[in-house]
Every structure is written in C-alpha cells, then in structure tokens.
Amino acid sequence: MKTTNPFFSDTILKTENQQVFLPVLEEKKVELFIKREDLIHPFVSGNKFRKLKYNLHEAKKRNQKTLLTFGGAFSNHIVATAVAGNINGFKTIGIVRGDELAKNIEKTLANNSTLNEAHKNGMTLEFVSRESYRNKTSKEFIDNLRKKFGDFYIIPEGGTNIFAVNGCKEILTKEDAKFNYICCAVGTGGTISGLINSAKEHQKIIGFPALKGGFLEEEIHQFAKKDKNWTLNTEYHFGGYAKYNTDFIRFINEFKAQTNILLDPVYTGKMVFGIIDLIKKNKFLKNSKILAIHTGGIQGIEGFNQKLQRKKQEIIKSL
C-alpha cells in the first residue's frame, strides 16, 4: 500500500511475508516465513509504527501538540517517536535515562546515532538520573515535567498502552490464517498482546522475551483478551536485555548471508535464533507453518557494533 501518510490512512498497512529457505527447514519439514514489518520505514519500523499509529490519533483527537515519551540512550522507541512526531507536525520530548549524557551533549550526539537522529527530527532531549528515571510514572515526576514543558500527550516507555495494542492487532491479515504458529520478540508486551487478540482460533502465539524475569506475563494479561492461545519461551534472552555471546552474533551474520534478512541483536535476532533451535529440537510438528514478526530495530545495530568493536569482537554485518 502506498500513501503519503500511513499514520492517518484508513487503509491498514500490509507487509510482505518472506519465506526462508534453510537446510534445517527442509530436513524437519517445517515452513518459516518472516513478516517484513522492518521495511515499513527506516526509523518508524515494525511494531514502532504499529504502536504509534493510534497514539498519534488519540493525541490529535485531544488537540495535543506535543508528545512526550521515555527511553534509554539507544531506544528505538525514542527515535521512532521523534521521527513520527516530526512527520505529523507534533513537537516531541524524550526523557532519556542517564544524566551523565548531558555533560557533553555534542559528544553524546556525535557518538550516538539514535539520539542524534531524534535530535535532528526536532526532539527535545531531557536527560535524567537513573534514580529519577525509576520514578518516571509518579505524579510528582510528571507534574514537574508539565511545569517545565507545558501540556503534552504521554506515550509510555516502549510505547505500550491500549492504543499500541490496537495498532499491533493490525499486523496479522486474512492471508496469515494459514499459519499454525505466530512468533514475536517481547519487550513490554504490547506487540504480543495485539497478536493474541487478532489471532485465529487454530493459531498459537509464541513470545520470545528479550529480558530476564517472569514479570511479562502479568503485563500481557493486562491487554490480552485470550488466555490459552499463547506462551512465552524464556530460554533465548542470552542473559538479559541487549546481552549476547559470540555464537549469537555469528548466527545473525550467517542468517543474513543465507536469507538476505538482517536481524537486530536485541529483539528479532533472539527470536529467530530461538525458532531455529526449537525446530532443530523437533519442537514443531512436521508440516508446521511458522510466521515470525520482524519488528524492526535495525537502526540500533550501529550503536551495538560500537560496543562490539570496543571489545574487539565480530561485528554485525549490515550490508
């Protein structure tokens, strides 16, 4: 679908399902497709577009001119909000964890492509201490922000709220009914909640958390309208958020070489690694059809590679 502004289009944006061909899939008689949500936009890709779409509708409905959100220094959500806000005429404010980043803002922007892109799109960056950031949802914290910046529409960290979940419901289309399994990476629980709510009765949703801890089930239950069609597989977080090992980085590079699909190392890479490993272990029945949602995040690879280079480790080959 082509439109000058997909955020406010009445037509639901559909993305391509790309089939993956690997020897293990042929051996195990399993079909795997990747839904290329990552191709929606260079910065507002995948679930970021889906989560922001109806939040922008709501902000416009409330006649709000400014969007305010939260995130870390390499947050895909921060840059997506900045770009989406700029496209649609909103001012944007990003509350960023880590007040040390404000000591030399020129250096921070020069070394951090995520924050630099947000800045280029007009986002006001407010750096706060990690201690203060933990209280970001408190009334006192929000009141102080309103005193400083005036009125604004709040989008939660990671973008997950009821409007985000409704946007993520639109990821699956009628053509996706042929799949037995729908797989997605899980961060805050918004994407998987939307998929749970829109899945067909015969489909099972499998979430692959990128973080350690069992708190996600409670988060998902806030928004998911079904209880029995989904599960979380917590075996592939590689130690927690943005954690990795050399085998994992090598897997991302090999997958790119074999399929021409680039995975991000924080979310989708872990999901696809998990899917392939489960297929190897015969956890999917023969003739199963699996759809994995590529939720984007590719722009974060540059910052991730900086960390790998500092450690003199293999980098992610993005070209």
Coordinates of C-alpha atoms in Angstrom, one line a residue, residues 3-317:
T3 CA 0.2 6.5 1.0
T4 CA 1.7 9.9 1.7
N5 CA 0.8 9.5 5.4
P6 CA 0.2 5.9 6.6
F7 CA -0.3 7.1 10.2
F8 CA -3.6 8.6 9.3
S9 CA -4.7 6.4 6.4
D10 CA -8.0 4.5 6.7
T11 CA -6.3 1.6 4.9
I12 CA -4.5 -1.0 7.1
L13 CA -0.8 -1.2 6.1
K14 CA 0.1 -4.7 4.9
T15 CA 3.6 -6.1 4.8
E16 CA 5.2 -8.9 2.9
N17 CA 5.7 -12.4 4.2
Q18 CA 9.1 -13.6 3.0
Q19 CA 9.8 -17.4 3.1
V20 CA 13.0 -18.5 4.5
F21 CA 14.9 -21.5 2.9
L22 CA 17.4 -23.2 5.1
P23 CA 18.6 -26.9 5.2
V24 CA 17.2 -27.5 8.6
L25 CA 13.7 -26.4 7.5
E26 CA 13.8 -28.8 4.6
E27 CA 15.1 -31.6 6.9
K28 CA 12.4 -31.1 9.5
K29 CA 9.6 -30.4 7.0
V30 CA 8.8 -27.0 8.5
E31 CA 8.0 -23.8 6.7
L32 CA 9.2 -20.5 8.1
F33 CA 8.2 -17.0 6.9
I34 CA 9.3 -13.6 8.1
K35 CA 6.8 -10.8 8.1
R36 CA 8.8 -7.8 7.0
E37 CA 7.5 -5.2 9.3
D38 CA 11.0 -3.8 9.4
L39 CA 10.6 -2.4 5.9
I40 CA 7.7 0.0 6.8
H41 CA 10.1 2.9 7.5
P42 CA 13.9 3.3 8.2
F43 CA 13.2 4.6 11.7
V44 CA 9.5 4.1 12.4
S45 CA 9.5 0.4 11.5
G46 CA 7.8 -2.7 12.7
N47 CA 6.0 -2.6 16.0
K48 CA 7.1 1.1 16.5
F49 CA 4.8 2.2 13.6
R50 CA 2.0 -0.1 14.9
K51 CA 2.3 1.2 18.4
L52 CA 2.5 4.9 17.5
K53 CA -0.3 4.9 14.9
Y54 CA -3.3 5.1 17.2
N55 CA -1.4 7.0 19.9
L56 CA -1.0 9.8 17.3
H57 CA -4.7 9.5 16.5
E58 CA -5.5 9.9 20.2
A59 CA -3.1 12.9 20.6
K60 CA -4.7 14.6 17.6
K61 CA -8.2 13.9 19.0
R62 CA -7.2 15.5 22.3
N63 CA -5.8 18.5 20.4
Q64 CA -2.4 17.9 21.9
K65 CA 0.6 19.5 20.1
T66 CA 3.4 17.8 22.0
L67 CA 4.3 14.1 22.5
L68 CA 6.4 13.1 25.5
T69 CA 8.0 9.7 26.0
F70 CA 10.8 7.8 27.8
G71 CA 13.7 5.6 26.9
G72 CA 17.4 4.7 27.2
A73 CA 20.2 6.1 25.2
F74 CA 19.8 3.6 22.4
S75 CA 16.0 3.4 22.5
N76 CA 14.4 2.5 19.1
H77 CA 11.2 3.9 20.6
I78 CA 12.7 7.3 21.3
V79 CA 13.9 7.8 17.8
A80 CA 10.7 6.4 16.3
T81 CA 8.6 8.9 18.3
A82 CA 10.8 11.7 17.2
V83 CA 10.5 10.9 13.6
A84 CA 6.8 10.0 13.6
G85 CA 6.1 13.2 15.5
N86 CA 8.1 15.3 13.1
I87 CA 6.3 13.7 10.1
N88 CA 2.9 14.5 11.6
G89 CA 3.6 18.0 13.0
F90 CA 4.0 17.2 16.7
K91 CA 6.6 18.6 19.0
T92 CA 8.4 15.8 20.8
I93 CA 10.2 15.5 24.1
G94 CA 12.3 12.5 25.1
I95 CA 13.1 11.8 28.7
V96 CA 16.3 9.8 28.5
R97 CA 17.8 7.7 31.3
G98 CA 21.3 8.8 32.2
D99 CA 22.1 12.4 33.2
E100 CA 25.8 11.8 32.5
L101 CA 24.9 12.0 28.8
A102 CA 24.1 15.7 29.2
K103 CA 27.6 16.7 30.4
N104 CA 28.9 17.0 26.9
I105 CA 25.8 16.9 24.6
E106 CA 27.8 17.5 21.4
K107 CA 29.9 14.4 22.2
T108 CA 26.9 12.4 23.1
L109 CA 25.1 13.2 19.8
A110 CA 28.3 12.6 17.8
N111 CA 28.7 9.1 19.3
N112 CA 25.1 8.1 19.5
S113 CA 23.3 7.8 16.1
T114 CA 19.9 7.1 17.8
L115 CA 19.9 10.3 19.9
N116 CA 21.4 12.2 17.0
E117 CA 18.5 11.2 14.7
A118 CA 16.0 12.1 17.4
H119 CA 17.6 15.5 17.8
K120 CA 17.7 16.1 14.0
N121 CA 13.9 15.4 14.0
G122 CA 13.4 18.2 16.5
M123 CA 13.0 16.2 19.7
T124 CA 13.9 18.0 22.9
L125 CA 16.1 15.6 24.9
E126 CA 15.8 15.8 28.7
F127 CA 18.4 13.6 30.4
V128 CA 17.6 12.5 34.0
S129 CA 19.4 10.4 36.5
R130 CA 18.8 6.7 36.7
E131 CA 17.4 7.2 40.2
S132 CA 14.9 9.8 39.0
Y133 CA 14.1 7.7 35.9
R134 CA 12.8 4.9 38.1
N135 CA 10.1 7.3 39.3
K136 CA 9.1 8.4 35.8
T137 CA 5.4 7.3 36.2
S138 CA 4.9 9.1 39.5
K139 CA 2.6 12.1 39.7
E140 CA 5.3 14.3 41.2
F141 CA 7.7 13.5 38.3
I142 CA 5.0 14.1 35.6
D143 CA 3.9 17.3 37.4
N144 CA 7.4 18.7 37.3
L145 CA 7.7 17.9 33.6
R146 CA 4.4 19.8 32.9
K147 CA 5.8 22.8 34.9
K148 CA 8.9 22.8 32.7
F149 CA 7.4 21.9 29.3
G150 CA 3.7 22.7 29.5
D151 CA 1.0 20.3 28.4
F152 CA 1.8 17.1 26.5
Y153 CA 0.5 13.7 25.5
I154 CA 2.3 10.9 27.2
I155 CA 3.4 7.8 25.4
P156 CA 4.8 5.1 27.8
E157 CA 8.3 3.8 27.6
G158 CA 8.4 1.2 24.8
G159 CA 5.0 2.6 23.6
T160 CA 2.8 0.0 25.1
N161 CA -0.8 1.0 26.1
I162 CA -4.2 0.2 24.8
F163 CA -3.8 2.3 21.6
A164 CA -0.5 0.5 20.9
V165 CA -2.1 -2.9 21.3
N166 CA -4.9 -1.9 18.9
G167 CA -2.3 -0.9 16.4
C168 CA -0.5 -4.3 16.8
K169 CA -3.7 -6.1 16.1
E170 CA -3.4 -4.9 12.5
I171 CA -0.1 -6.8 12.0
L172 CA -1.9 -10.0 11.1
T173 CA -4.1 -10.1 7.9
K174 CA -6.6 -12.6 6.4
E175 CA -3.8 -14.1 4.4
D176 CA -1.9 -15.1 7.6
A177 CA -4.7 -17.5 8.7
K178 CA -2.7 -20.3 7.0
F179 CA 0.0 -20.2 9.7
N180 CA -0.1 -22.6 12.7
Y181 CA 2.4 -20.5 14.8
I182 CA 2.9 -16.8 15.1
C183 CA 6.2 -15.8 16.8
C184 CA 7.4 -12.4 18.0
A185 CA 10.0 -10.9 20.3
V186 CA 8.7 -9.5 23.5
G187 CA 9.9 -6.3 25.3
T188 CA 7.0 -4.6 27.0
G189 CA 4.2 -7.0 25.9
G190 CA 2.3 -4.7 23.6
T191 CA 3.0 -6.4 20.3
I192 CA 2.3 -9.9 21.5
S193 CA -0.9 -8.7 23.1
G194 CA -2.1 -7.3 19.8
L195 CA -1.2 -10.6 18.1
I196 CA -3.0 -12.6 20.7
N197 CA -6.2 -10.6 20.3
S198 CA -6.2 -10.9 16.5
A199 CA -5.0 -14.5 16.0
K200 CA -7.4 -17.2 14.7
E201 CA -8.6 -20.0 17.0
H202 CA -6.2 -22.6 15.5
Q203 CA -3.1 -20.4 15.9
K204 CA -0.7 -20.4 18.7
I205 CA 1.3 -17.3 19.6
I206 CA 4.9 -17.8 20.9
G207 CA 6.7 -14.9 22.5
F208 CA 10.5 -14.7 22.9
P209 CA 11.3 -12.2 25.7
A210 CA 14.5 -10.2 25.3
L211 CA 14.7 -9.6 29.0
K212 CA 15.1 -11.8 32.1
G213 CA 12.4 -12.2 34.6
G214 CA 8.8 -13.5 34.8
F215 CA 7.1 -10.1 35.1
L216 CA 6.0 -10.1 31.4
E217 CA 3.1 -12.5 31.8
E218 CA 1.4 -10.0 34.1
E219 CA 1.9 -7.2 31.7
I220 CA 0.5 -9.2 28.8
H221 CA -2.6 -10.2 30.8
Q222 CA -3.5 -6.5 31.2
F223 CA -4.2 -6.3 27.4
A224 CA -4.6 -9.8 26.1
K225 CA -8.2 -10.9 25.7
K226 CA -7.4 -14.6 25.4
D227 CA -5.6 -16.9 27.8
K228 CA -5.0 -20.2 26.1
N229 CA -3.5 -19.3 22.7
W230 CA -0.1 -18.0 23.8
T231 CA 3.0 -18.9 25.7
L232 CA 6.4 -17.3 26.4
N233 CA 9.7 -19.1 25.8
T234 CA 12.2 -17.6 28.2
E235 CA 15.2 -19.7 27.1
Y236 CA 16.7 -17.3 24.5
H237 CA 17.3 -14.0 26.2
F238 CA 21.1 -14.6 26.3
G239 CA 21.4 -13.2 29.8
G240 CA 19.0 -10.3 29.6
Y241 CA 18.3 -7.1 27.7
A242 CA 20.9 -6.4 25.0
K243 CA 23.1 -9.3 26.2
Y244 CA 24.7 -11.6 23.7
N245 CA 27.5 -14.0 23.1
T246 CA 29.8 -14.6 20.1
D247 CA 27.7 -17.5 18.8
F248 CA 24.7 -15.3 18.7
I249 CA 26.4 -12.5 16.7
R250 CA 27.7 -15.2 14.3
F251 CA 24.2 -16.6 13.9
I252 CA 22.9 -13.1 12.9
N253 CA 25.6 -12.8 10.3
E254 CA 25.0 -16.3 8.9
F255 CA 21.3 -15.8 8.7
K256 CA 21.8 -12.5 6.8
A257 CA 24.2 -14.3 4.4
Q258 CA 21.7 -17.2 3.8
T259 CA 18.4 -15.2 3.6
N260 CA 19.4 -11.5 3.0
I261 CA 17.3 -10.7 6.1
L262 CA 19.1 -8.6 8.7
L263 CA 18.0 -9.2 12.3
D264 CA 18.6 -6.8 15.2
P265 CA 20.6 -8.2 18.1
V266 CA 18.2 -7.0 20.9
Y267 CA 14.9 -8.5 19.8
T268 CA 14.3 -10.2 16.5
G269 CA 17.7 -11.9 16.4
K270 CA 17.0 -13.7 19.7
M271 CA 13.5 -14.7 18.4
V272 CA 14.8 -16.2 15.2
F273 CA 17.7 -17.9 17.0
G274 CA 15.1 -19.5 19.3
I275 CA 12.8 -20.6 16.5
I276 CA 15.6 -22.3 14.6
D277 CA 16.9 -24.0 17.7
L278 CA 13.4 -25.3 18.6
I279 CA 13.0 -26.6 15.0
K280 CA 16.3 -28.5 15.4
K281 CA 15.0 -30.0 18.6
N282 CA 11.7 -31.1 16.9
K283 CA 9.5 -28.9 19.0
F284 CA 7.4 -28.1 15.9
L285 CA 5.3 -30.8 14.2
K286 CA 6.1 -31.7 10.6
N287 CA 4.4 -29.6 8.0
S288 CA 4.0 -26.7 10.6
K289 CA 3.8 -23.2 9.1
I290 CA 5.5 -20.6 11.2
L291 CA 5.2 -16.8 10.8
A292 CA 7.9 -14.7 12.6
I293 CA 7.2 -11.0 13.0
H294 CA 10.3 -8.8 12.2
T295 CA 9.7 -5.8 14.5
G296 CA 12.5 -3.7 13.1
G297 CA 15.1 -2.1 15.3
I298 CA 17.8 -2.2 12.6
Q299 CA 18.9 1.3 13.2
G300 CA 20.2 0.2 16.6
I301 CA 22.9 -2.0 15.1
E302 CA 25.3 0.9 14.6
G303 CA 25.4 1.5 18.4
F304 CA 25.6 -2.2 19.1
N305 CA 28.5 -2.5 16.7
Q306 CA 30.4 0.2 18.6
K307 CA 30.2 -1.9 21.7
L308 CA 31.4 -5.0 19.8
Q309 CA 34.3 -3.0 18.2
R310 CA 35.4 -1.7 21.6
K311 CA 35.7 -5.4 22.8
K312 CA 37.4 -6.3 19.5
Q313 CA 34.7 -8.8 18.7
E314 CA 33.0 -9.8 15.5
I315 CA 30.5 -7.0 14.4
I316 CA 27.1 -7.4 12.8
K317 CA 27.5 -7.1 9.0

